[in-house]
Every structure is written in structure tokens, then in C-alpha cells.
């Protein structure tokens, strides 16, 4: 038994021993026990072995967590590196971690490199959306779309400022606001026409417009004849010219 304990103690003190295992203390209690002949120098072994047991149990828990993560990321990889062994080795954990890292690196490379079929599908979709018949027309149409988009963005920004709308207001709000302004302008225009013609009855307005249509063409022809006969170009000069004829 003493040889076994000595062997275990030598393993614990070797350079290969993990740094987190229990080391025998050099405090006053340990020195007192040695001076009085108490203990055999292996008092630290139970604590160290107990720590090892805890670490092995934690290793099993870590293995289960890594296996769960591996099945989430690599569902096709159902092979168990442990091979139904009761003990868990660090190599088993390393295999799982390496497989996960390799899959993540492959996904990153694939996301950065688009396949030829994907690029072709994107170009075809653009041609369909913007009525481009040939590949040579793709770049000109892209430039045209970019210019039109810039013009539309500037127009919407100006409308937001003119209408005193928030910059985050959607186009539907802008359209509704412009529609309300048009309604107000049309209403004001109708009121001005009614005031000008001296009536609010729609039938009276129609009659006055018809009278104007009957009267104005002959009157305009008369004015044009007078301008030609009097050899003048301004309507305001007709009356002075007629008075001079007297």
C-alpha cells in the first residue's frame, strides 16, 4: 500500500500533473504535523483524488453538452466518438469541437462565395422585374433605376419638408396630405368662380358660361377688325384712335 501511495504521490508531483490539482500546503499546520511525527506525508492524496473525481464528472457533463450542440449544428453526424465507452477522454471532446469548427468555417466560405447558378438567377430576376431583354441592357437599366431612385428620394424628401411632415412618414401619408391640399385648392377655386359670376347655383353658372361663349367670339372679332383698321396693336389705344378720327 505504501508503494502505491508513493507512486500516486510521485505522479502528482511530476511536471505532467495538471496545475489545478491539490498541492500539499507548506503552512504551519503541515509543519507541525511533520515535526510531531503525525501523518505519513500522503494527507493531500484524498483531496486530490476527490478533485479528480469532480473534474471527471464535469468532463462527462461537458461531453453531453457538446454532443447536443453537435447534433443541432451537424444533424447528419450521428456517430458517437465515445463508442459507448463509460469513460470520457479529452480526445472525444476535441473531435466534436473540431467537427463543429470545420462546419462553421465551411458555412462562412459558402456564404461569401455565390454559385454561378445563384448569380444567373439574380440577373434573370432583375431582367424580369425591369423588362430587360438582353444581358447588354442590364447595366444601362441598373443605372437608370439608380437615377430614378435618387430622383424619387429627393422628391419625397422635398415633399416632407414642404408639407412639414416627419422624415419617417411613409409615402401613403405624403399622398394623403397632397390629396387634402388639392381638395382645399379646388374648394377655394369653386368659391372664387361663384363670387366672380355672382351666383352659387350650378345651373346659373352654366348659363352664364354659355352666354359668355356666345358673346365673346363676335366681340373678339370686332376688336381684331378695329385693331387692323386703325393700324394699332393695343386694345387701350382703340378709343383714342376713334376720337382722333372726329
PDB file of N, CA and C in Angstrom, residues 121-209:
ATOM      1  N   UNK A 121     -29.545  33.412 -61.583  1.00  0.00           N
ATOM      2  CA  UNK A 121     -30.933  33.594 -61.158  1.00  0.00           C
ATOM      3  C   UNK A 121     -31.198  35.042 -60.747  1.00  0.00           C
ATOM      4  N   UNK A 122     -30.226  35.691 -60.088  1.00  0.00           N
ATOM      5  CA  UNK A 122     -30.388  37.082 -59.689  1.00  0.00           C
ATOM      6  C   UNK A 122     -30.497  37.988 -60.918  1.00  0.00           C
ATOM      7  N   UNK A 123     -29.646  37.752 -61.934  1.00  0.00           N
ATOM      8  CA  UNK A 123     -29.684  38.564 -63.153  1.00  0.00           C
ATOM      9  C   UNK A 123     -31.014  38.355 -63.882  1.00  0.00           C
ATOM     10  N   UNK A 124     -31.456  37.103 -63.977  1.00  0.00           N
ATOM     11  CA  UNK A 124     -32.731  36.811 -64.648  1.00  0.00           C
ATOM     12  C   UNK A 124     -33.891  37.484 -63.928  1.00  0.00           C
ATOM     13  N   UNK A 125     -33.846  37.476 -62.606  1.00  0.00           N
ATOM     14  CA  UNK A 125     -34.909  38.120 -61.839  1.00  0.00           C
ATOM     15  C   UNK A 125     -34.916  39.625 -62.092  1.00  0.00           C
ATOM     16  N   UNK A 126     -33.739  40.232 -62.177  1.00  0.00           N
ATOM     17  CA  UNK A 126     -33.655  41.666 -62.474  1.00  0.00           C
ATOM     18  C   UNK A 126     -34.225  41.963 -63.862  1.00  0.00           C
ATOM     19  N   UNK A 127     -33.878  41.113 -64.847  1.00  0.00           N
ATOM     20  CA  UNK A 127     -34.402  41.312 -66.199  1.00  0.00           C
ATOM     21  C   UNK A 127     -35.923  41.223 -66.222  1.00  0.00           C
ATOM     22  N   UNK A 128     -36.468  40.305 -65.447  1.00  0.00           N
ATOM     23  CA  UNK A 128     -37.921  40.149 -65.419  1.00  0.00           C
ATOM     24  C   UNK A 128     -38.596  41.338 -64.751  1.00  0.00           C
ATOM     25  N   UNK A 129     -38.006  41.841 -63.674  1.00  0.00           N
ATOM     26  CA  UNK A 129     -38.616  42.943 -62.941  1.00  0.00           C
ATOM     27  C   UNK A 129     -38.609  44.233 -63.745  1.00  0.00           C
ATOM     28  N   UNK A 130     -37.529  44.473 -64.486  1.00  0.00           N
ATOM     29  CA  UNK A 130     -37.359  45.770 -65.151  1.00  0.00           C
ATOM     30  C   UNK A 130     -37.387  45.655 -66.675  1.00  0.00           C
ATOM     31  N   UNK A 131     -37.945  44.568 -67.185  1.00  0.00           N
ATOM     32  CA  UNK A 131     -38.183  44.408 -68.637  1.00  0.00           C
ATOM     33  C   UNK A 131     -36.904  44.602 -69.448  1.00  0.00           C
ATOM     34  N   UNK A 132     -35.873  43.868 -69.084  1.00  0.00           N
ATOM     35  CA  UNK A 132     -34.602  43.911 -69.823  1.00  0.00           C
ATOM     36  C   UNK A 132     -34.521  42.645 -70.673  1.00  0.00           C
ATOM     37  N   UNK A 133     -34.409  42.813 -71.981  1.00  0.00           N
ATOM     38  CA  UNK A 133     -34.457  41.656 -72.879  1.00  0.00           C
ATOM     39  C   UNK A 133     -33.115  40.960 -73.052  1.00  0.00           C
ATOM     40  N   UNK A 134     -32.013  41.672 -72.851  1.00  0.00           N
ATOM     41  CA  UNK A 134     -30.701  41.082 -73.079  1.00  0.00           C
ATOM     42  C   UNK A 134     -29.771  41.428 -71.927  1.00  0.00           C
ATOM     43  N   UNK A 135     -28.667  40.674 -71.840  1.00  0.00           N
ATOM     44  CA  UNK A 135     -27.684  40.946 -70.788  1.00  0.00           C
ATOM     45  C   UNK A 135     -27.015  42.297 -70.986  1.00  0.00           C
ATOM     46  N   UNK A 136     -26.876  42.711 -72.256  1.00  0.00           N
ATOM     47  CA  UNK A 136     -26.241  44.005 -72.523  1.00  0.00           C
ATOM     48  C   UNK A 136     -27.063  45.167 -71.975  1.00  0.00           C
ATOM     49  N   UNK A 137     -28.339  44.938 -71.794  1.00  0.00           N
ATOM     50  CA  UNK A 137     -29.192  46.016 -71.283  1.00  0.00           C
ATOM     51  C   UNK A 137     -29.298  46.057 -69.770  1.00  0.00           C
ATOM     52  N   UNK A 138     -28.650  45.115 -69.074  1.00  0.00           N
ATOM     53  CA  UNK A 138     -28.770  45.055 -67.620  1.00  0.00           C
ATOM     54  C   UNK A 138     -28.107  46.277 -66.970  1.00  0.00           C
ATOM     55  N   UNK A 139     -26.847  46.558 -67.351  1.00  0.00           N
ATOM     56  CA  UNK A 139     -26.131  47.672 -66.724  1.00  0.00           C
ATOM     57  C   UNK A 139     -26.791  49.023 -67.017  1.00  0.00           C
ATOM     58  N   UNK A 140     -27.182  49.325 -68.279  1.00  0.00           N
ATOM     59  CA  UNK A 140     -27.887  50.594 -68.514  1.00  0.00           C
ATOM     60  C   UNK A 140     -29.168  50.714 -67.696  1.00  0.00           C
ATOM     61  N   UNK A 141     -29.920  49.606 -67.582  1.00  0.00           N
ATOM     62  CA  UNK A 141     -31.159  49.680 -66.815  1.00  0.00           C
ATOM     63  C   UNK A 141     -30.864  49.846 -65.315  1.00  0.00           C
ATOM     64  N   UNK A 142     -29.788  49.221 -64.841  1.00  0.00           N
ATOM     65  CA  UNK A 142     -29.393  49.430 -63.445  1.00  0.00           C
ATOM     66  C   UNK A 142     -29.096  50.900 -63.181  1.00  0.00           C
ATOM     67  N   UNK A 143     -28.347  51.528 -64.109  1.00  0.00           N
ATOM     68  CA  UNK A 143     -28.043  52.953 -63.952  1.00  0.00           C
ATOM     69  C   UNK A 143     -29.319  53.789 -63.968  1.00  0.00           C
ATOM     70  N   UNK A 144     -30.237  53.429 -64.875  1.00  0.00           N
ATOM     71  CA  UNK A 144     -31.489  54.163 -64.964  1.00  0.00           C
ATOM     72  C   UNK A 144     -32.304  54.029 -63.679  1.00  0.00           C
ATOM     73  N   UNK A 145     -32.371  52.804 -63.151  1.00  0.00           N
ATOM     74  CA  UNK A 145     -33.102  52.579 -61.906  1.00  0.00           C
ATOM     75  C   UNK A 145     -32.464  53.364 -60.762  1.00  0.00           C
ATOM     76  N   UNK A 146     -31.135  53.379 -60.738  1.00  0.00           N
ATOM     77  CA  UNK A 146     -30.424  54.107 -59.677  1.00  0.00           C
ATOM     78  C   UNK A 146     -30.729  55.600 -59.758  1.00  0.00           C
ATOM     79  N   UNK A 147     -30.719  56.168 -60.983  1.00  0.00           N
ATOM     80  CA  UNK A 147     -31.008  57.594 -61.156  1.00  0.00           C
ATOM     81  C   UNK A 147     -32.449  57.901 -60.745  1.00  0.00           C
ATOM     82  N   UNK A 148     -33.389  57.075 -61.213  1.00  0.00           N
ATOM     83  CA  UNK A 148     -34.792  57.296 -60.874  1.00  0.00           C
ATOM     84  C   UNK A 148     -35.023  57.185 -59.367  1.00  0.00           C
ATOM     85  N   UNK A 149     -34.344  56.235 -58.749  1.00  0.00           N
ATOM     86  CA  UNK A 149     -34.483  56.077 -57.300  1.00  0.00           C
ATOM     87  C   UNK A 149     -33.967  57.316 -56.574  1.00  0.00           C
ATOM     88  N   UNK A 150     -32.836  57.863 -57.050  1.00  0.00           N
ATOM     89  CA  UNK A 150     -32.317  59.082 -56.440  1.00  0.00           C
ATOM     90  C   UNK A 150     -33.272  60.257 -56.602  1.00  0.00           C
ATOM     91  N   UNK A 151     -33.859  60.398 -57.806  1.00  0.00           N
ATOM     92  CA  UNK A 151     -34.823  61.476 -58.041  1.00  0.00           C
ATOM     93  C   UNK A 151     -36.049  61.320 -57.144  1.00  0.00           C
ATOM     94  N   UNK A 152     -36.534  60.092 -57.030  1.00  0.00           N
ATOM     95  CA  UNK A 152     -37.706  59.862 -56.197  1.00  0.00           C
ATOM     96  C   UNK A 152     -37.397  60.151 -54.725  1.00  0.00           C
ATOM     97  N   UNK A 153     -36.205  59.761 -54.288  1.00  0.00           N
ATOM     98  CA  UNK A 153     -35.817  60.014 -52.899  1.00  0.00           C
ATOM     99  C   UNK A 153     -35.738  61.507 -52.622  1.00  0.00           C
ATOM    100  N   UNK A 154     -35.146  62.253 -53.551  1.00  0.00           N
ATOM    101  CA  UNK A 154     -35.070  63.707 -53.376  1.00  0.00           C
ATOM    102  C   UNK A 154     -36.457  64.340 -53.384  1.00  0.00           C
ATOM    103  N   UNK A 155     -37.326  63.880 -54.297  1.00  0.00           N
ATOM    104  CA  UNK A 155     -38.681  64.428 -54.356  1.00  0.00           C
ATOM    105  C   UNK A 155     -39.437  64.167 -53.055  1.00  0.00           C
ATOM    106  N   UNK A 156     -39.328  62.956 -52.532  1.00  0.00           N
ATOM    107  CA  UNK A 156     -40.007  62.640 -51.283  1.00  0.00           C
ATOM    108  C   UNK A 156     -39.447  63.459 -50.130  1.00  0.00           C
ATOM    109  N   UNK A 157     -38.133  63.678 -50.125  1.00  0.00           N
ATOM    110  CA  UNK A 157     -37.535  64.492 -49.066  1.00  0.00           C
ATOM    111  C   UNK A 157     -38.048  65.937 -49.133  1.00  0.00           C
ATOM    112  N   UNK A 158     -38.131  66.490 -50.357  1.00  0.00           N
ATOM    113  CA  UNK A 158     -38.645  67.853 -50.509  1.00  0.00           C
ATOM    114  C   UNK A 158     -40.112  67.954 -50.101  1.00  0.00           C
ATOM    115  N   UNK A 159     -40.901  66.931 -50.470  1.00  0.00           N
ATOM    116  CA  UNK A 159     -42.312  66.934 -50.071  1.00  0.00           C
ATOM    117  C   UNK A 159     -42.462  66.867 -48.558  1.00  0.00           C
ATOM    118  N   UNK A 160     -41.621  66.067 -47.916  1.00  0.00           N
ATOM    119  CA  UNK A 160     -41.667  66.001 -46.448  1.00  0.00           C
ATOM    120  C   UNK A 160     -41.404  67.377 -45.842  1.00  0.00           C
ATOM    121  N   UNK A 161     -40.431  68.086 -46.418  1.00  0.00           N
ATOM    122  CA  UNK A 161     -40.102  69.403 -45.877  1.00  0.00           C
ATOM    123  C   UNK A 161     -41.208  70.414 -46.173  1.00  0.00           C
ATOM    124  N   UNK A 162     -41.730  70.427 -47.412  1.00  0.00           N
ATOM    125  CA  UNK A 162     -42.766  71.390 -47.777  1.00  0.00           C
ATOM    126  C   UNK A 162     -44.049  71.171 -46.990  1.00  0.00           C
ATOM    127  N   UNK A 163     -44.388  69.915 -46.793  1.00  0.00           N
ATOM    128  CA  UNK A 163     -45.631  69.591 -46.075  1.00  0.00           C
ATOM    129  C   UNK A 163     -45.439  69.540 -44.567  1.00  0.00           C
ATOM    130  N   UNK A 164     -44.178  69.786 -44.129  1.00  0.00           N
ATOM    131  CA  UNK A 164     -43.843  69.763 -42.697  1.00  0.00           C
ATOM    132  C   UNK A 164     -44.201  68.425 -42.061  1.00  0.00           C
ATOM    133  N   UNK A 165     -43.841  67.368 -42.763  1.00  0.00           N
ATOM    134  CA  UNK A 165     -44.054  66.009 -42.254  1.00  0.00           C
ATOM    135  C   UNK A 165     -42.763  65.482 -41.670  1.00  0.00           C
ATOM    136  N   UNK A 166     -42.906  64.504 -40.788  1.00  0.00           N
ATOM    137  CA  UNK A 166     -41.723  63.850 -40.233  1.00  0.00           C
ATOM    138  C   UNK A 166     -41.022  63.057 -41.321  1.00  0.00           C
ATOM    139  N   UNK A 167     -39.701  63.017 -41.248  1.00  0.00           N
ATOM    140  CA  UNK A 167     -38.938  62.323 -42.288  1.00  0.00           C
ATOM    141  C   UNK A 167     -39.246  60.837 -42.360  1.00  0.00           C
ATOM    142  N   UNK A 168     -39.792  60.284 -41.281  1.00  0.00           N
ATOM    143  CA  UNK A 168     -40.124  58.853 -41.263  1.00  0.00           C
ATOM    144  C   UNK A 168     -41.527  58.563 -41.789  1.00  0.00           C
ATOM    145  N   UNK A 169     -42.262  59.608 -42.187  1.00  0.00           N
ATOM    146  CA  UNK A 169     -43.630  59.400 -42.682  1.00  0.00           C
ATOM    147  C   UNK A 169     -43.597  58.606 -43.981  1.00  0.00           C
ATOM    148  N   UNK A 170     -44.416  57.555 -44.118  1.00  0.00           N
ATOM    149  CA  UNK A 170     -44.409  56.732 -45.334  1.00  0.00           C
ATOM    150  C   UNK A 170     -45.013  57.462 -46.516  1.00  0.00           C
ATOM    151  N   UNK A 171     -44.789  56.969 -47.734  1.00  0.00           N
ATOM    152  CA  UNK A 171     -45.347  57.630 -48.927  1.00  0.00           C
ATOM    153  C   UNK A 171     -46.863  57.766 -48.894  1.00  0.00           C
ATOM    154  N   UNK A 172     -47.567  56.827 -48.266  1.00  0.00           N
ATOM    155  CA  UNK A 172     -49.028  56.919 -48.212  1.00  0.00           C
ATOM    156  C   UNK A 172     -49.477  58.180 -47.470  1.00  0.00           C
ATOM    157  N   UNK A 173     -48.750  58.541 -46.427  1.00  0.00           N
ATOM    158  CA  UNK A 173     -49.092  59.760 -45.681  1.00  0.00           C
ATOM    159  C   UNK A 173     -48.852  60.987 -46.545  1.00  0.00           C
ATOM    160  N   UNK A 174     -47.756  60.970 -47.317  1.00  0.00           N
ATOM    161  CA  UNK A 174     -47.469  62.095 -48.213  1.00  0.00           C
ATOM    162  C   UNK A 174     -48.584  62.246 -49.248  1.00  0.00           C
ATOM    163  N   UNK A 175     -49.005  61.136 -49.849  1.00  0.00           N
ATOM    164  CA  UNK A 175     -50.069  61.175 -50.861  1.00  0.00           C
ATOM    165  C   UNK A 175     -51.375  61.686 -50.255  1.00  0.00           C
ATOM    166  N   UNK A 176     -51.725  61.225 -49.071  1.00  0.00           N
ATOM    167  CA  UNK A 176     -52.966  61.685 -48.420  1.00  0.00           C
ATOM    168  C   UNK A 176     -52.906  63.179 -48.139  1.00  0.00           C
ATOM    169  N   UNK A 177     -51.744  63.656 -47.692  1.00  0.00           N
ATOM    170  CA  UNK A 177     -51.608  65.090 -47.398  1.00  0.00           C
ATOM    171  C   UNK A 177     -51.743  65.925 -48.664  1.00  0.00           C
ATOM    172  N   UNK A 178     -51.120  65.492 -49.759  1.00  0.00           N
ATOM    173  CA  UNK A 178     -51.239  66.208 -51.031  1.00  0.00           C
ATOM    174  C   UNK A 178     -52.686  66.192 -51.515  1.00  0.00           C
ATOM    175  N   UNK A 179     -53.364  65.077 -51.348  1.00  0.00           N
ATOM    176  CA  UNK A 179     -54.775  64.996 -51.742  1.00  0.00           C
ATOM    177  C   UNK A 179     -55.641  65.975 -50.972  1.00  0.00           C
ATOM    178  N   UNK A 180     -55.376  66.115 -49.672  1.00  0.00           N
ATOM    179  CA  UNK A 180     -56.148  67.066 -48.865  1.00  0.00           C
ATOM    180  C   UNK A 180     -55.894  68.498 -49.334  1.00  0.00           C
ATOM    181  N   UNK A 181     -54.635  68.800 -49.666  1.00  0.00           N
ATOM    182  CA  UNK A 181     -54.325  70.143 -50.173  1.00  0.00           C
ATOM    183  C   UNK A 181     -55.044  70.409 -51.493  1.00  0.00           C
ATOM    184  N   UNK A 182     -55.092  69.409 -52.367  1.00  0.00           N
ATOM    185  CA  UNK A 182     -55.806  69.570 -53.647  1.00  0.00           C
ATOM    186  C   UNK A 182     -57.289  69.818 -53.420  1.00  0.00           C
ATOM    187  N   UNK A 183     -57.857  69.130 -52.460  1.00  0.00           N
ATOM    188  CA  UNK A 183     -59.276  69.346 -52.154  1.00  0.00           C
ATOM    189  C   UNK A 183     -59.512  70.778 -51.675  1.00  0.00           C
ATOM    190  N   UNK A 184     -58.608  71.259 -50.829  1.00  0.00           N
ATOM    191  CA  UNK A 184     -58.752  72.635 -50.328  1.00  0.00           C
ATOM    192  C   UNK A 184     -58.643  73.640 -51.471  1.00  0.00           C
ATOM    193  N   UNK A 185     -57.662  73.427 -52.373  1.00  0.00           N
ATOM    194  CA  UNK A 185     -57.471  74.340 -53.504  1.00  0.00           C
ATOM    195  C   UNK A 185     -58.688  74.317 -54.423  1.00  0.00           C
ATOM    196  N   UNK A 186     -59.211  73.145 -54.723  1.00  0.00           N
ATOM    197  CA  UNK A 186     -60.394  73.035 -55.590  1.00  0.00           C
ATOM    198  C   UNK A 186     -61.600  73.717 -54.962  1.00  0.00           C
ATOM    199  N   UNK A 187     -61.733  73.576 -53.652  1.00  0.00           N
ATOM    200  CA  UNK A 187     -62.851  74.212 -52.971  1.00  0.00           C
ATOM    201  C   UNK A 187     -62.729  75.725 -53.051  1.00  0.00           C
ATOM    202  N   UNK A 188     -61.512  76.238 -52.830  1.00  0.00           N
ATOM    203  CA  UNK A 188     -61.292  77.683 -52.919  1.00  0.00           C
ATOM    204  C   UNK A 188     -61.541  78.182 -54.344  1.00  0.00           C
ATOM    205  N   UNK A 189     -61.126  77.401 -55.337  1.00  0.00           N
ATOM    206  CA  UNK A 189     -61.330  77.798 -56.732  1.00  0.00           C
ATOM    207  C   UNK A 189     -62.819  77.874 -57.050  1.00  0.00           C
ATOM    208  N   UNK A 190     -63.581  76.931 -56.563  1.00  0.00           N
ATOM    209  CA  UNK A 190     -65.029  76.939 -56.795  1.00  0.00           C
ATOM    210  C   UNK A 190     -65.671  78.164 -56.164  1.00  0.00           C
ATOM    211  N   UNK A 191     -65.240  78.490 -54.951  1.00  0.00           N
ATOM    212  CA  UNK A 191     -65.795  79.659 -54.273  1.00  0.00           C
ATOM    213  C   UNK A 191     -65.451  80.940 -55.027  1.00  0.00           C
ATOM    214  N   UNK A 192     -64.227  81.020 -55.576  1.00  0.00           N
ATOM    215  CA  UNK A 192     -63.840  82.210 -56.332  1.00  0.00           C
ATOM    216  C   UNK A 192     -64.664  82.349 -57.611  1.00  0.00           C
ATOM    217  N   UNK A 193     -64.934  81.232 -58.296  1.00  0.00           N
ATOM    218  CA  UNK A 193     -65.765  81.277 -59.504  1.00  0.00           C
ATOM    219  C   UNK A 193     -67.177  81.728 -59.165  1.00  0.00           C
ATOM    220  N   UNK A 194     -67.686  81.224 -58.048  1.00  0.00           N
ATOM    221  CA  UNK A 194     -69.037  81.616 -57.639  1.00  0.00           C
ATOM    222  C   UNK A 194     -69.098  83.097 -57.316  1.00  0.00           C
ATOM    223  N   UNK A 195     -68.061  83.610 -56.646  1.00  0.00           N
ATOM    224  CA  UNK A 195     -68.043  85.040 -56.341  1.00  0.00           C
ATOM    225  C   UNK A 195     -67.913  85.872 -57.606  1.00  0.00           C
ATOM    226  N   UNK A 196     -67.091  85.406 -58.550  1.00  0.00           N
ATOM    227  CA  UNK A 196     -66.890  86.156 -59.789  1.00  0.00           C
ATOM    228  C   UNK A 196     -68.164  86.250 -60.614  1.00  0.00           C
ATOM    229  N   UNK A 197     -68.915  85.145 -60.696  1.00  0.00           N
ATOM    230  CA  UNK A 197     -70.136  85.118 -61.502  1.00  0.00           C
ATOM    231  C   UNK A 197     -71.350  85.575 -60.718  1.00  0.00           C
ATOM    232  N   UNK A 198     -71.200  85.824 -59.449  1.00  0.00           N
ATOM    233  CA  UNK A 198     -72.291  86.337 -58.639  1.00  0.00           C
ATOM    234  C   UNK A 198     -73.389  85.340 -58.377  1.00  0.00           C
ATOM    235  N   UNK A 199     -73.126  84.085 -58.411  1.00  0.00           N
ATOM    236  CA  UNK A 199     -74.159  83.086 -58.139  1.00  0.00           C
ATOM    237  C   UNK A 199     -73.517  81.831 -57.605  1.00  0.00           C
ATOM    238  N   UNK A 200     -74.273  81.085 -56.842  1.00  0.00           N
ATOM    239  CA  UNK A 200     -73.815  79.816 -56.301  1.00  0.00           C
ATOM    240  C   UNK A 200     -74.564  78.637 -56.896  1.00  0.00           C
ATOM    241  N   UNK A 201     -75.547  78.953 -57.756  1.00  0.00           N
ATOM    242  CA  UNK A 201     -76.330  77.897 -58.394  1.00  0.00           C
ATOM    243  C   UNK A 201     -75.550  77.348 -59.583  1.00  0.00           C
ATOM    244  N   UNK A 202     -75.348  76.076 -59.619  1.00  0.00           N
ATOM    245  CA  UNK A 202     -74.569  75.460 -60.682  1.00  0.00           C
ATOM    246  C   UNK A 202     -75.194  75.678 -62.052  1.00  0.00           C
ATOM    247  N   UNK A 203     -76.535  75.677 -62.114  1.00  0.00           N
ATOM    248  CA  UNK A 203     -77.213  75.898 -63.396  1.00  0.00           C
ATOM    249  C   UNK A 203     -77.024  77.342 -63.870  1.00  0.00           C
ATOM    250  N   UNK A 204     -77.046  78.276 -62.926  1.00  0.00           N
ATOM    251  CA  UNK A 204     -76.805  79.673 -63.296  1.00  0.00           C
ATOM    252  C   UNK A 204     -75.387  79.863 -63.806  1.00  0.00           C
ATOM    253  N   UNK A 205     -74.424  79.173 -63.186  1.00  0.00           N
ATOM    254  CA  UNK A 205     -73.031  79.259 -63.634  1.00  0.00           C
ATOM    255  C   UNK A 205     -72.907  78.730 -65.056  1.00  0.00           C
ATOM    256  N   UNK A 206     -73.591  77.625 -65.335  1.00  0.00           N
ATOM    257  CA  UNK A 206     -73.538  77.056 -66.682  1.00  0.00           C
ATOM    258  C   UNK A 206     -74.145  78.025 -67.697  1.00  0.00           C
ATOM    259  N   UNK A 207     -75.279  78.657 -67.331  1.00  0.00           N
ATOM    260  CA  UNK A 207     -75.929  79.601 -68.247  1.00  0.00           C
ATOM    261  C   UNK A 207     -75.045  80.807 -68.529  1.00  0.00           C
ATOM    262  N   UNK A 208     -74.373  81.323 -67.490  1.00  0.00           N
ATOM    263  CA  UNK A 208     -73.513  82.480 -67.691  1.00  0.00           C
ATOM    264  C   UNK A 208     -72.309  82.111 -68.570  1.00  0.00           C
ATOM    265  N   UNK A 209     -71.784  80.914 -68.379  1.00  0.00           N
ATOM    266  CA  UNK A 209     -70.664  80.488 -69.207  1.00  0.00           C
ATOM    267  C   UNK A 209     -71.106  80.330 -70.665  1.00  0.00           C
TER     268      UNK A 209
END
